[in-house]
Amino acid sequence: MNSTTEDAFDLRPLLRGSGQTIGVFIALICLIVFGLLRYENFGGAYNIASFLNYNAMFILISIGMCLVIITGGIDLSVGSVAAFSSVCAAYLSPYGLQVALPAGILAGMAFGALNAFIILVLRVPPFIATLATLLGAKGGSLVLSGAETIAVDWGSNFTKLGMEKAFDLVPWSILIVLIVAIIAWIILERTSLGRTLLAVGGGEEASSLMGLEVGRAKAFAYMFSGGCAGLAGVFLASGFGAGQPLEGVGWELSAIASVVVGGTLLTGGLGSVTATVIGALLLGLVFNILNFENGRGTISLSAYWQQVIRGSFLFLVILLQMRVARQRTTKGLAPEKAEQSHASG
Amino acid sequence: MNTSAASPAESKDSAKGVAWRSLLGRYGTLVALAVLLLVNVLITPNFLQWQTLFVNISQVATIAIVAVGMTLVIATGGIDLSVGAVMALSGALAPLIFGSAFGMANPVIGLMLAIALPLVAAMACGLFNGIMISVLRVQPIIATLILFISGRGIAQVLTNGNLQTFSNPAFSYLGTGRVFGLPFQGWLAVAIAAVAFWLVTRTIHGRHLLAVGGNERAAELSGVPVRRVKIGVYIICAFLSGIAGLVVVAINSASDAARNGNLMELDAIAAAVVGGALLQGGRAPVFGALLGAVIIQLVKYTLLANGIEDEVALIAKAGIIVAAVALQQGRRE
């Protein structure tokens, strides 16, 4: 009880996920406090809004990735799918947001359905299946756009989504991300579908023997992830004023990193939407702060160093996660058992 | 590698469709290659020329070299996403070394160091991957993701992101030299595959490798040094990626850390899988990987030579990967 890790374990039921979740939350708060103390513009409305607006896309695909990883799968196609739907949305932008938004989401969900088909019917491992759709979506968006950015129609209301505020208060993108996060949270924590997702990740064969709809749950996870990627693509087109076929490279890695930072086990069966969002915010904030340092000329990092730091950060988090996992097993509390105690409590 | 002795018994008690799938899975690679060659002879202009052969060999060699390493990693049930980044790193190091003041003053030692040190750096990357995976027990996808993200960054930091051009005939031999009239790197790829084949089929290490991939727990209980085998295989894979990185730089007489080995992990995985590697591990069809690399290269060449855009080639590659793995599943049933 006297060490912080003990406290973290006791607080665990508050934020589901592995014991590291609280640690990540504390790290986020520490970073925010550090930023507020060190930079005068850090807490300014402009920085907060632009930070959240930019990271909305990454939070979205991280939420989708979280559900997929909970089932024990992985979705490498999210970045290309987002690029593809950004092109679709940009082409349809003259018809207004009411057409382009659903079209972008549907394009993403179509790729999700394709993933589900390849994984469930052709029985190709998720890693390879989504790798193939990564290539397919990339090729598709390049063919569709002729490898050029597609300008959106500024006359229509399409750019409102990425550039304006809802009720003059919060940017639309942030409001929508919040809604998606709440929907994902409710599905995971309060519905039988969510239970099935967790059960599938914990043990697919057992779940199937117990009569759970394993296939349907997995198909849902991939389509949800595809839909999130599609929505992220719509944000991309709307916020930057163009459909971008070349964007999205490495997004899947940011999303996976966010999920891992949030303490979700990559083996599936355990995970939390809240923690994933916190993880995505934490990763984004590290870069926001790096940029501030760059702005002050104190470290002046090139973009290349940022990649190195990103990798090192992932390395640190993985080491931490391994330690947490090991501590838990030495206490005789296997991940599955921890999950059961959450379920009953 | 594929014995046909078991197939009559299999096809007898299985439905006709399954037998077809298993046959396709068994000889699909060869059939695909034959079909591709035939199509090319028929439709591709100037296909039957030496120049075509040289172009394809020099392009396929790097994929094949990396794919052999990837096949060994996949045989242990792992995967290595960092191969492209390792290529970028070793490719970035070489010109830095032979182009340095010391390298200019001592051309011979400089050249030797410019080949040796990048390969040592590549092996260090493999050691890192191997330790993450076997000692810290991180999943291979995630462990190799770290270098996938930061490896190319390190290469770009080293070169300030600049394109390094150079003229060093001795080094360029790696990429442009000819042996018996055929590109040097083609021979290199075949030699590497032969050594890997020997390693897998004739040595105790090969047995260990397959045992770890077949059933890690059982292998460990029967005394296989699982950790050492896994670390070793990631070092080998990184070493081969390092060689491929040097070859690419030598072909271009220029090193571009942003492009060298870009998307190579996909090509290598695809080649290994098309060649018959099972993602669950336990099989190491080394010459299959060579064949898989040739098929992927030929598809790319066929599309490009017939005026079809690069982008469509991506979609075709995606289709090949899915078809190959789906057929694999058929073979397992």
PDB file of C-alpha atoms in Angstrom, chain A residues 55-190:
ATOM      1  CA  ASN A  55      -5.388  14.654 -32.953  1.00  0.00           C
ATOM      2  CA  ALA A  56      -9.083  13.948 -33.528  1.00  0.00           C
ATOM      3  CA  MET A  57      -8.163  11.736 -36.490  1.00  0.00           C
ATOM      4  CA  PHE A  58      -5.658   9.742 -34.481  1.00  0.00           C
ATOM      5  CA  ILE A  59      -7.994   9.344 -31.515  1.00  0.00           C
ATOM      6  CA  LEU A  60     -10.687   8.033 -33.854  1.00  0.00           C
ATOM      7  CA  ILE A  61      -8.577   5.358 -35.502  1.00  0.00           C
ATOM      8  CA  SER A  62      -7.134   4.427 -32.102  1.00  0.00           C
ATOM      9  CA  ILE A  63     -10.644   3.757 -30.792  1.00  0.00           C
ATOM     10  CA  GLY A  64     -11.380   1.507 -33.760  1.00  0.00           C
ATOM     11  CA  MET A  65      -8.010  -0.212 -33.391  1.00  0.00           C
ATOM     12  CA  CYS A  66      -8.726  -0.764 -29.698  1.00  0.00           C
ATOM     13  CA  LEU A  67     -11.870  -2.778 -30.437  1.00  0.00           C
ATOM     14  CA  VAL A  68     -10.042  -4.849 -33.048  1.00  0.00           C
ATOM     15  CA  ILE A  69      -7.086  -5.527 -30.758  1.00  0.00           C
ATOM     16  CA  ILE A  70      -9.464  -6.524 -27.956  1.00  0.00           C
ATOM     17  CA  THR A  71     -10.675  -9.375 -30.174  1.00  0.00           C
ATOM     18  CA  GLY A  72      -7.061 -10.464 -30.570  1.00  0.00           C
ATOM     19  CA  GLY A  73      -6.766  -9.074 -34.103  1.00  0.00           C
ATOM     20  CA  ILE A  74      -5.033  -6.115 -35.668  1.00  0.00           C
ATOM     21  CA  ASP A  75      -5.989  -3.624 -38.397  1.00  0.00           C
ATOM     22  CA  LEU A  76      -3.054  -2.328 -40.411  1.00  0.00           C
ATOM     23  CA  SER A  77      -5.270  -0.835 -43.113  1.00  0.00           C
ATOM     24  CA  VAL A  78      -6.590   2.188 -41.181  1.00  0.00           C
ATOM     25  CA  GLY A  79      -4.160   4.751 -42.593  1.00  0.00           C
ATOM     26  CA  SER A  80      -4.718   3.869 -46.253  1.00  0.00           C
ATOM     27  CA  VAL A  81      -8.454   3.536 -45.691  1.00  0.00           C
ATOM     28  CA  ALA A  82      -8.533   7.036 -44.192  1.00  0.00           C
ATOM     29  CA  ALA A  83      -6.656   8.350 -47.225  1.00  0.00           C
ATOM     30  CA  PHE A  84      -9.088   6.555 -49.543  1.00  0.00           C
ATOM     31  CA  SER A  85     -12.176   7.950 -47.858  1.00  0.00           C
ATOM     32  CA  SER A  86     -10.639  11.436 -47.760  1.00  0.00           C
ATOM     33  CA  VAL A  87     -10.462  11.259 -51.546  1.00  0.00           C
ATOM     34  CA  CYS A  88     -14.051   9.965 -51.758  1.00  0.00           C
ATOM     35  CA  ALA A  89     -15.278  12.736 -49.460  1.00  0.00           C
ATOM     36  CA  ALA A  90     -13.391  15.390 -51.409  1.00  0.00           C
ATOM     37  CA  TYR A  91     -14.984  14.232 -54.677  1.00  0.00           C
ATOM     38  CA  LEU A  92     -18.438  14.355 -53.129  1.00  0.00           C
ATOM     39  CA  SER A  93     -17.887  17.618 -51.255  1.00  0.00           C
ATOM     40  CA  PRO A  94     -19.864  19.704 -53.819  1.00  0.00           C
ATOM     41  CA  TYR A  95     -22.986  17.822 -52.725  1.00  0.00           C
ATOM     42  CA  GLY A  96     -22.420  19.028 -49.194  1.00  0.00           C
ATOM     43  CA  LEU A  97     -21.558  17.506 -45.873  1.00  0.00           C
ATOM     44  CA  GLN A  98     -24.782  15.494 -45.755  1.00  0.00           C
ATOM     45  CA  VAL A  99     -23.533  13.410 -48.702  1.00  0.00           C
ATOM     46  CA  ALA A 100     -19.757  13.469 -48.273  1.00  0.00           C
ATOM     47  CA  LEU A 101     -19.739  12.547 -44.580  1.00  0.00           C
ATOM     48  CA  PRO A 102     -21.793   9.353 -44.847  1.00  0.00           C
ATOM     49  CA  ALA A 103     -20.026   8.449 -48.081  1.00  0.00           C
ATOM     50  CA  GLY A 104     -16.628   8.678 -46.389  1.00  0.00           C
ATOM     51  CA  ILE A 105     -17.771   6.605 -43.447  1.00  0.00           C
ATOM     52  CA  LEU A 106     -19.363   4.029 -45.755  1.00  0.00           C
ATOM     53  CA  ALA A 107     -16.182   3.782 -47.831  1.00  0.00           C
ATOM     54  CA  GLY A 108     -14.284   3.020 -44.641  1.00  0.00           C
ATOM     55  CA  MET A 109     -16.864   0.485 -43.511  1.00  0.00           C
ATOM     56  CA  ALA A 110     -16.706  -1.203 -46.902  1.00  0.00           C
ATOM     57  CA  PHE A 111     -12.990  -1.799 -46.390  1.00  0.00           C
ATOM     58  CA  GLY A 112     -13.784  -3.023 -42.879  1.00  0.00           C
ATOM     59  CA  ALA A 113     -16.245  -5.478 -44.374  1.00  0.00           C
ATOM     60  CA  LEU A 114     -13.619  -6.573 -46.879  1.00  0.00           C
ATOM     61  CA  ASN A 115     -11.194  -7.164 -44.010  1.00  0.00           C
ATOM     62  CA  ALA A 116     -13.825  -9.184 -42.160  1.00  0.00           C
ATOM     63  CA  PHE A 117     -14.533 -11.226 -45.291  1.00  0.00           C
ATOM     64  CA  ILE A 118     -10.859 -12.021 -45.883  1.00  0.00           C
ATOM     65  CA  ILE A 119     -10.285 -12.877 -42.232  1.00  0.00           C
ATOM     66  CA  LEU A 120     -13.456 -14.820 -41.485  1.00  0.00           C
ATOM     67  CA  VAL A 121     -14.308 -16.478 -44.795  1.00  0.00           C
ATOM     68  CA  LEU A 122     -10.919 -16.903 -46.455  1.00  0.00           C
ATOM     69  CA  ARG A 123      -9.412 -17.472 -42.994  1.00  0.00           C
ATOM     70  CA  VAL A 124      -6.371 -15.329 -43.638  1.00  0.00           C
ATOM     71  CA  PRO A 125      -4.652 -14.121 -40.435  1.00  0.00           C
ATOM     72  CA  PRO A 126      -5.676 -10.501 -39.571  1.00  0.00           C
ATOM     73  CA  PHE A 127      -2.122  -9.252 -39.924  1.00  0.00           C
ATOM     74  CA  ILE A 128      -1.819 -10.404 -43.528  1.00  0.00           C
ATOM     75  CA  ALA A 129      -5.411  -9.655 -44.465  1.00  0.00           C
ATOM     76  CA  THR A 130      -5.239  -6.039 -43.329  1.00  0.00           C
ATOM     77  CA  LEU A 131      -1.776  -5.681 -44.854  1.00  0.00           C
ATOM     78  CA  ALA A 132      -3.357  -6.607 -48.170  1.00  0.00           C
ATOM     79  CA  THR A 133      -6.198  -4.111 -47.741  1.00  0.00           C
ATOM     80  CA  LEU A 134      -3.570  -1.514 -46.789  1.00  0.00           C
ATOM     81  CA  LEU A 135      -2.032  -2.029 -50.229  1.00  0.00           C
ATOM     82  CA  GLY A 136      -5.433  -2.283 -51.899  1.00  0.00           C
ATOM     83  CA  ALA A 137      -6.785   0.909 -50.341  1.00  0.00           C
ATOM     84  CA  LYS A 138      -3.564   2.731 -51.125  1.00  0.00           C
ATOM     85  CA  GLY A 139      -3.682   1.602 -54.747  1.00  0.00           C
ATOM     86  CA  GLY A 140      -7.388   2.395 -54.889  1.00  0.00           C
ATOM     87  CA  SER A 141      -7.005   5.937 -53.616  1.00  0.00           C
ATOM     88  CA  LEU A 142      -4.076   6.590 -55.974  1.00  0.00           C
ATOM     89  CA  VAL A 143      -6.050   5.293 -58.952  1.00  0.00           C
ATOM     90  CA  LEU A 144      -9.153   7.236 -57.924  1.00  0.00           C
ATOM     91  CA  SER A 145      -7.276  10.493 -57.478  1.00  0.00           C
ATOM     92  CA  GLY A 146      -4.598  10.100 -60.154  1.00  0.00           C
ATOM     93  CA  ALA A 147      -2.070  10.390 -57.296  1.00  0.00           C
ATOM     94  CA  GLU A 148      -2.932  14.039 -56.778  1.00  0.00           C
ATOM     95  CA  THR A 149      -4.617  15.861 -53.935  1.00  0.00           C
ATOM     96  CA  ILE A 150      -8.274  16.534 -54.656  1.00  0.00           C
ATOM     97  CA  ALA A 151      -9.408  19.995 -53.601  1.00  0.00           C
ATOM     98  CA  VAL A 152     -12.702  20.137 -51.750  1.00  0.00           C
ATOM     99  CA  ASP A 153     -15.506  22.482 -52.719  1.00  0.00           C
ATOM    100  CA  TRP A 154     -15.171  25.524 -50.474  1.00  0.00           C
ATOM    101  CA  GLY A 155     -18.610  26.725 -51.460  1.00  0.00           C
ATOM    102  CA  SER A 156     -20.407  23.844 -49.813  1.00  0.00           C
ATOM    103  CA  ASN A 157     -20.773  23.317 -46.085  1.00  0.00           C
ATOM    104  CA  PHE A 158     -18.254  20.431 -46.151  1.00  0.00           C
ATOM    105  CA  THR A 159     -15.339  22.341 -44.641  1.00  0.00           C
ATOM    106  CA  LYS A 160     -17.479  23.325 -41.669  1.00  0.00           C
ATOM    107  CA  LEU A 161     -16.752  19.946 -40.127  1.00  0.00           C
ATOM    108  CA  GLY A 162     -13.039  20.390 -39.887  1.00  0.00           C
ATOM    109  CA  MET A 163     -12.792  24.131 -39.429  1.00  0.00           C
ATOM    110  CA  GLU A 164     -15.764  25.438 -37.493  1.00  0.00           C
ATOM    111  CA  LYS A 165     -17.071  25.119 -33.983  1.00  0.00           C
ATOM    112  CA  ALA A 166     -20.304  23.567 -32.859  1.00  0.00           C
ATOM    113  CA  PHE A 167     -22.481  26.093 -31.041  1.00  0.00           C
ATOM    114  CA  ASP A 168     -19.460  28.427 -31.169  1.00  0.00           C
ATOM    115  CA  LEU A 169     -17.918  26.350 -28.431  1.00  0.00           C
ATOM    116  CA  VAL A 170     -16.111  23.145 -29.401  1.00  0.00           C
ATOM    117  CA  PRO A 171     -14.770  22.221 -32.817  1.00  0.00           C
ATOM    118  CA  TRP A 172     -17.123  19.816 -34.584  1.00  0.00           C
ATOM    119  CA  SER A 173     -14.394  17.232 -34.956  1.00  0.00           C
ATOM    120  CA  ILE A 174     -13.851  17.066 -31.211  1.00  0.00           C
ATOM    121  CA  LEU A 175     -17.552  16.790 -30.494  1.00  0.00           C
ATOM    122  CA  ILE A 176     -17.858  13.920 -32.967  1.00  0.00           C
ATOM    123  CA  VAL A 177     -14.821  12.127 -31.563  1.00  0.00           C
ATOM    124  CA  LEU A 178     -16.342  12.425 -28.119  1.00  0.00           C
ATOM    125  CA  ILE A 179     -19.591  10.904 -29.364  1.00  0.00           C
ATOM    126  CA  VAL A 180     -17.764   8.037 -31.087  1.00  0.00           C
ATOM    127  CA  ALA A 181     -15.721   7.388 -27.944  1.00  0.00           C
ATOM    128  CA  ILE A 182     -18.864   7.284 -25.816  1.00  0.00           C
ATOM    129  CA  ILE A 183     -20.565   4.933 -28.279  1.00  0.00           C
ATOM    130  CA  ALA A 184     -17.526   2.629 -28.283  1.00  0.00           C
ATOM    131  CA  TRP A 185     -17.371   2.762 -24.489  1.00  0.00           C
ATOM    132  CA  ILE A 186     -21.058   1.882 -24.142  1.00  0.00           C
ATOM    133  CA  ILE A 187     -20.734  -0.966 -26.627  1.00  0.00           C
ATOM    134  CA  LEU A 188     -17.712  -2.399 -24.861  1.00  0.00           C
ATOM    135  CA  GLU A 189     -18.831  -1.933 -21.276  1.00  0.00           C
ATOM    136  CA  ARG A 190     -22.592  -2.136 -21.347  1.00  0.00           C
TER     137      ARG A 190
END
